[in-house]
Short mmCIF file of N, CA and C in Angstrom, two decimals:
data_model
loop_
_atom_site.label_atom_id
_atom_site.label_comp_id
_atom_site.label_asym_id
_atom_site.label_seq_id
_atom_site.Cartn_x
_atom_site.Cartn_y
_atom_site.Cartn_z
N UNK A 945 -10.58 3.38 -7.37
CA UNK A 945 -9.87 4.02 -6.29
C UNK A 945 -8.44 3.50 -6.27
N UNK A 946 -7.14 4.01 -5.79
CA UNK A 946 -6.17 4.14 -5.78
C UNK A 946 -5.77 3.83 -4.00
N UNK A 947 -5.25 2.67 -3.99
CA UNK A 947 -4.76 2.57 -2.41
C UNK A 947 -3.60 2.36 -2.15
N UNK A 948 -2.82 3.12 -1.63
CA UNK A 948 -1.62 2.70 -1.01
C UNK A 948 -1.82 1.64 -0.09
N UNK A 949 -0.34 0.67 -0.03
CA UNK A 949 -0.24 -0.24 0.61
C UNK A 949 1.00 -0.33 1.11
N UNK A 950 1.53 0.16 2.53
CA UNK A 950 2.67 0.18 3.20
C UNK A 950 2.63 -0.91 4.16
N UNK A 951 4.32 -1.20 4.56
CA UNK A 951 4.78 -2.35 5.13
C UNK A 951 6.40 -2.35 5.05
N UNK A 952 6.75 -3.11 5.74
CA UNK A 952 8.40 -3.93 5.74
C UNK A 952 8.03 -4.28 4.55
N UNK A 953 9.99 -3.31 4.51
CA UNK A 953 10.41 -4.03 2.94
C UNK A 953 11.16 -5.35 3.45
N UNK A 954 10.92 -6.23 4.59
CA UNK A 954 11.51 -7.35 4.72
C UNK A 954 10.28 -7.95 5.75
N UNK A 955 9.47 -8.99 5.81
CA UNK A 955 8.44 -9.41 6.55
C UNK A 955 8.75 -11.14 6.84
N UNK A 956 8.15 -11.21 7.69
CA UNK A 956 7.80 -13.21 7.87
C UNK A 956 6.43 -13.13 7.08
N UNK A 957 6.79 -14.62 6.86
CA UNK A 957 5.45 -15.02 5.70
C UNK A 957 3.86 -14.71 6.37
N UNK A 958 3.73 -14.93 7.45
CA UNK A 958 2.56 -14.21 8.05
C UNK A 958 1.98 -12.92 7.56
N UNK A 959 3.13 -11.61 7.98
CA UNK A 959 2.60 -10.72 7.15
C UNK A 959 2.59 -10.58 5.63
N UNK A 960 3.46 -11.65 4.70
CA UNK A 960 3.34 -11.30 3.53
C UNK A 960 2.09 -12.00 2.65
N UNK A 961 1.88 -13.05 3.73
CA UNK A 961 -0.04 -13.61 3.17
C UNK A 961 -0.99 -12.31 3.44
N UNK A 962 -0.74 -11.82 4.36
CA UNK A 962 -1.57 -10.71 4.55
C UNK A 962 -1.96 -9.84 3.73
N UNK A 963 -0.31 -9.36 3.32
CA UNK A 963 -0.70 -8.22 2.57
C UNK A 963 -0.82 -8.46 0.87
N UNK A 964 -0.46 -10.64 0.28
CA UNK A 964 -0.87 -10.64 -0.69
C UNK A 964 -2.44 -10.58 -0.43
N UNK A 965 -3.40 -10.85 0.61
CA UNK A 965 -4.61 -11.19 0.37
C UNK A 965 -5.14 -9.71 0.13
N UNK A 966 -4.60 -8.84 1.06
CA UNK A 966 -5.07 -7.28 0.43
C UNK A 966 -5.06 -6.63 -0.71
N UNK A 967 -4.09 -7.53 -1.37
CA UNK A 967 -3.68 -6.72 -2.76
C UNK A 967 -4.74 -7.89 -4.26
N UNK A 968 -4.90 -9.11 -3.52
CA UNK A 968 -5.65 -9.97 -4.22
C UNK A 968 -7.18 -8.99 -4.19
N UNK A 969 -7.35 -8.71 -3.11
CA UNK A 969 -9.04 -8.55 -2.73
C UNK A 969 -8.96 -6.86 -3.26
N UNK A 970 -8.13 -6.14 -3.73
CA UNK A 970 -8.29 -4.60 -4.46
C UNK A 970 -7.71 -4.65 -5.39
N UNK A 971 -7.14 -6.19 -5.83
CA UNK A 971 -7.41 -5.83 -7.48
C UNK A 971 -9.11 -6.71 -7.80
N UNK A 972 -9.50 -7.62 -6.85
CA UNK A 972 -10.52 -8.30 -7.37
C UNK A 972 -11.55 -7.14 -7.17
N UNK A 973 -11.67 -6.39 -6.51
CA UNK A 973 -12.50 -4.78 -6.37
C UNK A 973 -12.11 -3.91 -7.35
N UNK A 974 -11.14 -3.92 -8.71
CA UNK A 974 -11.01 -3.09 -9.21
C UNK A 974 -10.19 -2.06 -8.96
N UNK A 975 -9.59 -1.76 -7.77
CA UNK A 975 -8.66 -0.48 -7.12
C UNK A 975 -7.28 -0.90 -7.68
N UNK A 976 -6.80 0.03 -8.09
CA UNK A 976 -5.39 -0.15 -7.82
C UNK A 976 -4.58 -0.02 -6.87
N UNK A 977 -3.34 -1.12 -6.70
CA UNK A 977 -2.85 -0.85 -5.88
C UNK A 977 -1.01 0.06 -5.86
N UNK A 978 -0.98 1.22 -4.92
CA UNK A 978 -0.21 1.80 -5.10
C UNK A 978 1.01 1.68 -3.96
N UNK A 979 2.15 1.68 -4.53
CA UNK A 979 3.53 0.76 -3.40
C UNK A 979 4.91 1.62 -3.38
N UNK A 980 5.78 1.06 -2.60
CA UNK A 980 6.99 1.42 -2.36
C UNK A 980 7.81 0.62 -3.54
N UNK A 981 6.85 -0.15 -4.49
CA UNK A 981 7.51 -1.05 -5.30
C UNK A 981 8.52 -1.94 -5.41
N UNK A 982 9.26 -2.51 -4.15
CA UNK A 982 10.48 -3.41 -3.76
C UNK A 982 9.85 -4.26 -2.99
N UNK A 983 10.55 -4.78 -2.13
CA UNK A 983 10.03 -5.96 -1.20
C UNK A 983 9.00 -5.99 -0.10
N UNK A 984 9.27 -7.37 0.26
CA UNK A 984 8.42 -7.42 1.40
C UNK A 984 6.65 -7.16 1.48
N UNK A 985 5.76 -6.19 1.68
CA UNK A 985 4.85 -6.22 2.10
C UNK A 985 4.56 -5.86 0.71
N UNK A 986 5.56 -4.48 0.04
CA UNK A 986 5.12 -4.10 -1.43
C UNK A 986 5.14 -5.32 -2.66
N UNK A 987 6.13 -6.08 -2.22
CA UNK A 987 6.31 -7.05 -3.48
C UNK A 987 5.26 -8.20 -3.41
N UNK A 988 4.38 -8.25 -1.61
CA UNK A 988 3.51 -9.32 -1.63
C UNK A 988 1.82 -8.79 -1.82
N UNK A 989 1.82 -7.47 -1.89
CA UNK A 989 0.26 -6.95 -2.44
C UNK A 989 0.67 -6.75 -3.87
N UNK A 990 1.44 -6.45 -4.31
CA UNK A 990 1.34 -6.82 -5.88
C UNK A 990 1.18 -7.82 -6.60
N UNK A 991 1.98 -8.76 -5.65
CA UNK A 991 1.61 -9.90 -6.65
C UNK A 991 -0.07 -10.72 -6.29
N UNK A 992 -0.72 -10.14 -5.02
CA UNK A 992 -1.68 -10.90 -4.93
C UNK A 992 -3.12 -9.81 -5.97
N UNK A 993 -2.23 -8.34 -6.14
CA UNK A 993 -3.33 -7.57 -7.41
C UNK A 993 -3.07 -8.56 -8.73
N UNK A 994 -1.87 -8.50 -8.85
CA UNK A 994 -1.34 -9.26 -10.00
C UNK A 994 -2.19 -10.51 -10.38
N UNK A 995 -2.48 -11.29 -9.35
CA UNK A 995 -2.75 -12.22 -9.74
C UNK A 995 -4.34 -12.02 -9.67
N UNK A 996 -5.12 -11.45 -9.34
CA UNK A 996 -6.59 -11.08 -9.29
C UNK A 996 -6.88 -10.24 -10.90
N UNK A 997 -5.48 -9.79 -11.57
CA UNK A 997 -5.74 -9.11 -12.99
C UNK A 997 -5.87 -7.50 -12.59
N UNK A 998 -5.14 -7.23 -11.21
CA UNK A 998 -5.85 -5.98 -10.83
C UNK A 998 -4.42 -4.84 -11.46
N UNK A 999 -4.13 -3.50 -10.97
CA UNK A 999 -3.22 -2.81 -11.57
C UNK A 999 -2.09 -2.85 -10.59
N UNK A 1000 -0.70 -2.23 -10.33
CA UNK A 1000 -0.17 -2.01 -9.43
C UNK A 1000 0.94 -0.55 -10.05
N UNK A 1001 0.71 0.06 -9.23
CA UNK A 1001 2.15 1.69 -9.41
C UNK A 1001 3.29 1.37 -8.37
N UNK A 1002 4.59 1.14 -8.58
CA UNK A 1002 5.66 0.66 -7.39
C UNK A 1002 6.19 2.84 -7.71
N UNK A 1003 6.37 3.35 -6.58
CA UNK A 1003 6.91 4.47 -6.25
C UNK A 1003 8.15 4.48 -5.60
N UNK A 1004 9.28 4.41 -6.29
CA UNK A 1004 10.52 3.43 -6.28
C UNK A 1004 11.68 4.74 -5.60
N UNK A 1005 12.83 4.46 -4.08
CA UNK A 1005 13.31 5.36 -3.84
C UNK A 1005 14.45 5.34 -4.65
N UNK A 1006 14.81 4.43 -5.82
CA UNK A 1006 16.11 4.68 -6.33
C UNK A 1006 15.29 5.53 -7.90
N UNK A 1007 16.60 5.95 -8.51
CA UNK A 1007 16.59 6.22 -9.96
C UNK A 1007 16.62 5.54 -10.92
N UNK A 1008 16.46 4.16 -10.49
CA UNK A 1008 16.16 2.70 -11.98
C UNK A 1008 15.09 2.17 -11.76
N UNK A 1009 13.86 2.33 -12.23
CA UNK A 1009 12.73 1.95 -12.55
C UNK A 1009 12.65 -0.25 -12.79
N UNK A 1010 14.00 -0.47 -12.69
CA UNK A 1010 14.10 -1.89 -13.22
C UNK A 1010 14.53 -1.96 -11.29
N UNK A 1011 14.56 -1.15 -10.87
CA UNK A 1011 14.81 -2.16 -9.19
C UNK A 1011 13.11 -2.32 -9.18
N UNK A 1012 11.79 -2.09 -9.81
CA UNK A 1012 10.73 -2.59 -8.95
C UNK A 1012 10.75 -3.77 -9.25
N UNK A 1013 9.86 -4.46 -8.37
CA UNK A 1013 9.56 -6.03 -8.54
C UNK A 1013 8.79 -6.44 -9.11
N UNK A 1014 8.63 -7.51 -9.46
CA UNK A 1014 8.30 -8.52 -10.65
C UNK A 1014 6.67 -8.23 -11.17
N UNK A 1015 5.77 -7.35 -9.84
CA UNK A 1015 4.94 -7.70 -9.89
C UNK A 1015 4.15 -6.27 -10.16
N UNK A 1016 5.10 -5.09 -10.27
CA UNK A 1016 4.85 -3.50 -10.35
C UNK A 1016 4.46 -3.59 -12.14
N UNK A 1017 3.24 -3.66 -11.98
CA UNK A 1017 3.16 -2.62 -13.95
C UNK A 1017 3.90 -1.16 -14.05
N UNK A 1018 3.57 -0.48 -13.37
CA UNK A 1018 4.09 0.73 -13.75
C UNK A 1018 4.92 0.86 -12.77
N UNK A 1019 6.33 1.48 -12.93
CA UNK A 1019 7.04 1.58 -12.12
C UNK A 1019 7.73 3.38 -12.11
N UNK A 1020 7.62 3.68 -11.06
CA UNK A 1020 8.48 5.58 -11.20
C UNK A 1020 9.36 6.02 -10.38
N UNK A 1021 10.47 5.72 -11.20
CA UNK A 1021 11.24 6.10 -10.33
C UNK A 1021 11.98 7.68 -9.77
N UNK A 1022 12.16 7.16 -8.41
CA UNK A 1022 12.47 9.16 -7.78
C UNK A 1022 13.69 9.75 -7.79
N UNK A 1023 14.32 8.62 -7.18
CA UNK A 1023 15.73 8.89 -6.67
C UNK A 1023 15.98 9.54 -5.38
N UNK A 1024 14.58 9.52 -4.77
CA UNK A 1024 14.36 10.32 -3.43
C UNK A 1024 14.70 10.05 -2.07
N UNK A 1025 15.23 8.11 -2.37
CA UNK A 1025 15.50 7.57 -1.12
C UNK A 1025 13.74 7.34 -0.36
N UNK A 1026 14.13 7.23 0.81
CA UNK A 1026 12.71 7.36 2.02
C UNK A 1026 11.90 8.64 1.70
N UNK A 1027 12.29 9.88 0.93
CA UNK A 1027 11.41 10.72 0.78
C UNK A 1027 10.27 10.42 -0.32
N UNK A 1028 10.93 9.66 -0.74
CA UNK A 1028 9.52 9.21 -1.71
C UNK A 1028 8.05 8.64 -0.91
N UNK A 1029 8.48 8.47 0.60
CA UNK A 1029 7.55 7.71 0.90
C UNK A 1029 6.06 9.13 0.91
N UNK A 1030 6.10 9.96 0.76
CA UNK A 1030 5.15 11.39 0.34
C UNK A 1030 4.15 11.01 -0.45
N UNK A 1031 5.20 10.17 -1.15
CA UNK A 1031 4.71 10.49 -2.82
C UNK A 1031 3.96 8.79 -3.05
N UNK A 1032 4.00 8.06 -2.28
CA UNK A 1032 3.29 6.76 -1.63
C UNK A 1032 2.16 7.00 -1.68
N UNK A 1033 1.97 7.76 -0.41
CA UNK A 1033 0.70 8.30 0.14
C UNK A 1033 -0.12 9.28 -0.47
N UNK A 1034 0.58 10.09 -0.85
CA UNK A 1034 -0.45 11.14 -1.91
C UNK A 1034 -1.15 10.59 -2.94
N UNK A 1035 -0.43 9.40 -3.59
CA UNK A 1035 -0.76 8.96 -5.06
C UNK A 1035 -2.50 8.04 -4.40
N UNK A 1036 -2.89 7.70 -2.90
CA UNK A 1036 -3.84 6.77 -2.60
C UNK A 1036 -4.49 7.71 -2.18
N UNK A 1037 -5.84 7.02 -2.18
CA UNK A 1037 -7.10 7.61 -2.15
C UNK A 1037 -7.12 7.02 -0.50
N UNK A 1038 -6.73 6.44 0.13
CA UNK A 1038 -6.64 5.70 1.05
C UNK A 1038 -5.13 4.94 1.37
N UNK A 1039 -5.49 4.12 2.65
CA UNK A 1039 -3.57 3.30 2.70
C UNK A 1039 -4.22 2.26 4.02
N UNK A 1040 -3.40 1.13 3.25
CA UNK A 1040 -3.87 -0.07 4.02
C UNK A 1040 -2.08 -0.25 4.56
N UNK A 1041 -1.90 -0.21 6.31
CA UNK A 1041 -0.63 -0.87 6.49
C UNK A 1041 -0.37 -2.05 7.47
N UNK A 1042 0.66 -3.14 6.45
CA UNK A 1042 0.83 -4.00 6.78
C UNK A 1042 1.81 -4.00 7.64
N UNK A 1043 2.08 -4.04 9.05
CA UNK A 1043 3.53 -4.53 9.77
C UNK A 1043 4.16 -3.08 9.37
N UNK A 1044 5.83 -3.44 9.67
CA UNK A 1044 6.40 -1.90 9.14
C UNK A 1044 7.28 -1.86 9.87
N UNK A 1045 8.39 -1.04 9.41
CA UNK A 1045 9.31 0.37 10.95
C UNK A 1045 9.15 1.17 10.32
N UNK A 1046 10.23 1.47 10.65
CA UNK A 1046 10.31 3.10 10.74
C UNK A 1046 9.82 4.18 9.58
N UNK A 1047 9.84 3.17 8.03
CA UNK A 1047 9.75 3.89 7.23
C UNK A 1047 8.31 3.77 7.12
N UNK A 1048 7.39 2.74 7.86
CA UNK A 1048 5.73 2.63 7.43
C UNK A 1048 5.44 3.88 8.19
N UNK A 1049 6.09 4.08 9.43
CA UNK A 1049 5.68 5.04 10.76
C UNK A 1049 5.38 6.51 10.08
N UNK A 1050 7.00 6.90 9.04
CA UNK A 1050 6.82 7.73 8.10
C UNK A 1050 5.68 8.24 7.19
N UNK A 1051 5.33 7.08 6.79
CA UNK A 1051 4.12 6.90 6.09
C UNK A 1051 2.88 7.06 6.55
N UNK A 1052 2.55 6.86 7.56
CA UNK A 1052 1.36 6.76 8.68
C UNK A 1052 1.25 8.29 8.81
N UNK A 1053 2.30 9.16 9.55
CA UNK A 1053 2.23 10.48 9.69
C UNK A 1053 1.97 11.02 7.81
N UNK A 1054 2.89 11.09 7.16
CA UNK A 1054 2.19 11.43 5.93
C UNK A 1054 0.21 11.15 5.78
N UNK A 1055 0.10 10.11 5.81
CA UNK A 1055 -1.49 9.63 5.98
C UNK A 1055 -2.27 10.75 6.80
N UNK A 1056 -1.95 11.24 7.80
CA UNK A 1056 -2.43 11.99 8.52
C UNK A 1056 -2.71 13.51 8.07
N UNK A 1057 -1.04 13.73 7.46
CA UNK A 1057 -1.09 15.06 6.56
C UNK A 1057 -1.93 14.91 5.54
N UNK A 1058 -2.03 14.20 4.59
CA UNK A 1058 -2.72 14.29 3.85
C UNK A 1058 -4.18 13.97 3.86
N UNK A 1059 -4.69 13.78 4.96
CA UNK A 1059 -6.55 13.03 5.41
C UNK A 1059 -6.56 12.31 4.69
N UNK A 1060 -6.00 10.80 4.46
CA UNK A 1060 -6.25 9.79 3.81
C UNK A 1060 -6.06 8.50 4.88
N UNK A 1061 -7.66 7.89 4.76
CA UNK A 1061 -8.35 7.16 6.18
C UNK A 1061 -7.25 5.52 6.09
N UNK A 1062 -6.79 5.50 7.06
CA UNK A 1062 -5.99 3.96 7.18
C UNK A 1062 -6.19 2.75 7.58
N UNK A 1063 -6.18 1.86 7.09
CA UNK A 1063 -6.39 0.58 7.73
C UNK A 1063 -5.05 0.04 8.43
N UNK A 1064 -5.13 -0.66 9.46
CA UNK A 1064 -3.68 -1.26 10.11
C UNK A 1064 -4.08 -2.58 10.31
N UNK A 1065 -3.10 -3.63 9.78
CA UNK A 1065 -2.78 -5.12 10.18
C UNK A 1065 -1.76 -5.15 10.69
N UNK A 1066 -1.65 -5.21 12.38
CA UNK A 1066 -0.46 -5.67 12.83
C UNK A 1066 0.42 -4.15 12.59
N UNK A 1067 0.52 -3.28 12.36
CA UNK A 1067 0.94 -2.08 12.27
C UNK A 1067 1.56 -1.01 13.57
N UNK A 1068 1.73 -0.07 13.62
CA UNK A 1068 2.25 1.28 14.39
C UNK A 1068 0.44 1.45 14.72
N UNK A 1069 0.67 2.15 16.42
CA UNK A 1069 -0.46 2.24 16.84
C UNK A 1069 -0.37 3.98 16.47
N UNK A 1070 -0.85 4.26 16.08
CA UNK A 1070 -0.58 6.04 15.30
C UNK A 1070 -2.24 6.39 15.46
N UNK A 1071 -2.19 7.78 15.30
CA UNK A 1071 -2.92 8.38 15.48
C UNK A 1071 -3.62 8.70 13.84
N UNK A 1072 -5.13 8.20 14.05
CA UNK A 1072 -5.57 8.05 12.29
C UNK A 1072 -5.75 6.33 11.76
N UNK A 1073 -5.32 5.35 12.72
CA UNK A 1073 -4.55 4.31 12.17
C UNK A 1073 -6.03 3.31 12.87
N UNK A 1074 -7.00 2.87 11.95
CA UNK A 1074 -8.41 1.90 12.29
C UNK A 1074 -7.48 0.69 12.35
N UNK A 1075 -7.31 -0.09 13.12
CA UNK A 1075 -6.61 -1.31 13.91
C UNK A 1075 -8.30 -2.65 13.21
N UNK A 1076 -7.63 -3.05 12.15
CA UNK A 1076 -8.30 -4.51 12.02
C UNK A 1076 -7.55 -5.82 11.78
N UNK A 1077 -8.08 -6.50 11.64
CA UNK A 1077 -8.16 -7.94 11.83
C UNK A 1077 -7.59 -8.82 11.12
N UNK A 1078 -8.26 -8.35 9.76
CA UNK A 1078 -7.90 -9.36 8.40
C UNK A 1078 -8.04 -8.43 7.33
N UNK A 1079 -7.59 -8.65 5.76
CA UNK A 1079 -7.19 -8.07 4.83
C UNK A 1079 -8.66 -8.08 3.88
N UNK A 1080 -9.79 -8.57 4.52
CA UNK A 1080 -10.81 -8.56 4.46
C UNK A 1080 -11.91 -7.05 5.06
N UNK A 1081 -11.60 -6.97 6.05
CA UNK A 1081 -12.10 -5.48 7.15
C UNK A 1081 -11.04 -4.75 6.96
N UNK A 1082 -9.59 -4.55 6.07
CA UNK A 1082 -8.88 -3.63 5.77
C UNK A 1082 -9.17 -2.57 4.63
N UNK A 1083 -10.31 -3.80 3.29
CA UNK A 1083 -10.23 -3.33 2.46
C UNK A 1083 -11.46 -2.81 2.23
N UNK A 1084 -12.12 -3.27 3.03
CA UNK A 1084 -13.99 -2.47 3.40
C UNK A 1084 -14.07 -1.44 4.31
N UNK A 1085 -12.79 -1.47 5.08
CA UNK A 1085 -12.69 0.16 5.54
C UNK A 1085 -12.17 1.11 4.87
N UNK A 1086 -11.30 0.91 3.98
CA UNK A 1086 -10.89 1.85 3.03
C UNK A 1086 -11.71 2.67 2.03
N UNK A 1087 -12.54 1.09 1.88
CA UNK A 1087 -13.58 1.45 0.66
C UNK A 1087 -14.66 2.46 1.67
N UNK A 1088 -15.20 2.44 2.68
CA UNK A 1088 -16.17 3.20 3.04
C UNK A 1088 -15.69 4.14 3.87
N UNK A 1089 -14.47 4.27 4.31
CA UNK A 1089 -14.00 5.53 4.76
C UNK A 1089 -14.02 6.75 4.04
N UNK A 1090 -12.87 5.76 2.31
CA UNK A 1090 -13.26 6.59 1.41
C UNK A 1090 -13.98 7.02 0.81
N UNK A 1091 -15.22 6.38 0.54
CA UNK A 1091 -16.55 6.98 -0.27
C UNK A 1091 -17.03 8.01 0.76
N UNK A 1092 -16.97 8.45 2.22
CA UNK A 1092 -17.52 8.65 3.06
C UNK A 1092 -16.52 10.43 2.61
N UNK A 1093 -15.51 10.07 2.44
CA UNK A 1093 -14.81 11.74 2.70
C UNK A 1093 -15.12 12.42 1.20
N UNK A 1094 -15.60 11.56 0.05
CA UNK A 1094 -15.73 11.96 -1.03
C UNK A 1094 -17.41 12.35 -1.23
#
């Protein structure tokens, strides 16, 4: 499975343990994880897939594939700015979000358009948006939301 993982591209270390432990615990599940590919929440679930051996896609708003971070295998770039954030969400089978403004909020409504079930840590209270705990009950709701619509 394929999960998006939205957040501040700028976080306190609180949320960026968070969202490495989400990205540790869906690559140790096998999922890939799919990003905004730059900082913050994206640069800290990659590196915690990264380091589990898991995959990561950074969905990058500039046109240089070398702005993703250290921790993106595949990187694509748009040149779309914030409109890429579409193309975030479509690419997941699901979307786990960490913290955020304005541009996760973006993202959240995309989630909605597209019926793809969300987990929230600390997140936008949105409509669609399962409010848990730990990066633990983020990634077991994803997983059975999603097997559930498939």
């Amino acid at each position: 499975m394929r999960v998006s993982v939205i957040g501040g591209g700028t976080v306190d270390e609180a949320a960026a343990e968070q969202a490495r432990a989400v990205g540790r615990l869906l690559g140790e599940r096998d999922h890939v994880v799919v990003c905004g590919g730059l900082g913050g929440v994206m640069a800290a679930a990659c590196e915690g897939a990264h380091a589990a051996g898991g995959e990561t896609v950074g969905i990058l708003p500039t046109a240089d594939r070398r702005d993703a971070n250290e921790y993106v295998d595949t990187a694509i770039a748009t040149g779309l700015g914030h409109a890429r954030n579409a193309l975030v969400v479509m690419n997941g089978d699901a979307v786990v979000a960490v913290d955020g403004g304005a541009g996760t909020l973006s993202e959240l409504g995309f989630a909605g358009v597209f019926d793809r079930p969300v987990a929230g840590l600390g997140t936008h209270d949105a409509p669609g948006v399962e409010a848990v705990d730990s990066p633990a009950e983020a990634v077991d709701y994803v997983e059975s939301a999603s097997s559930s619509q498939h």
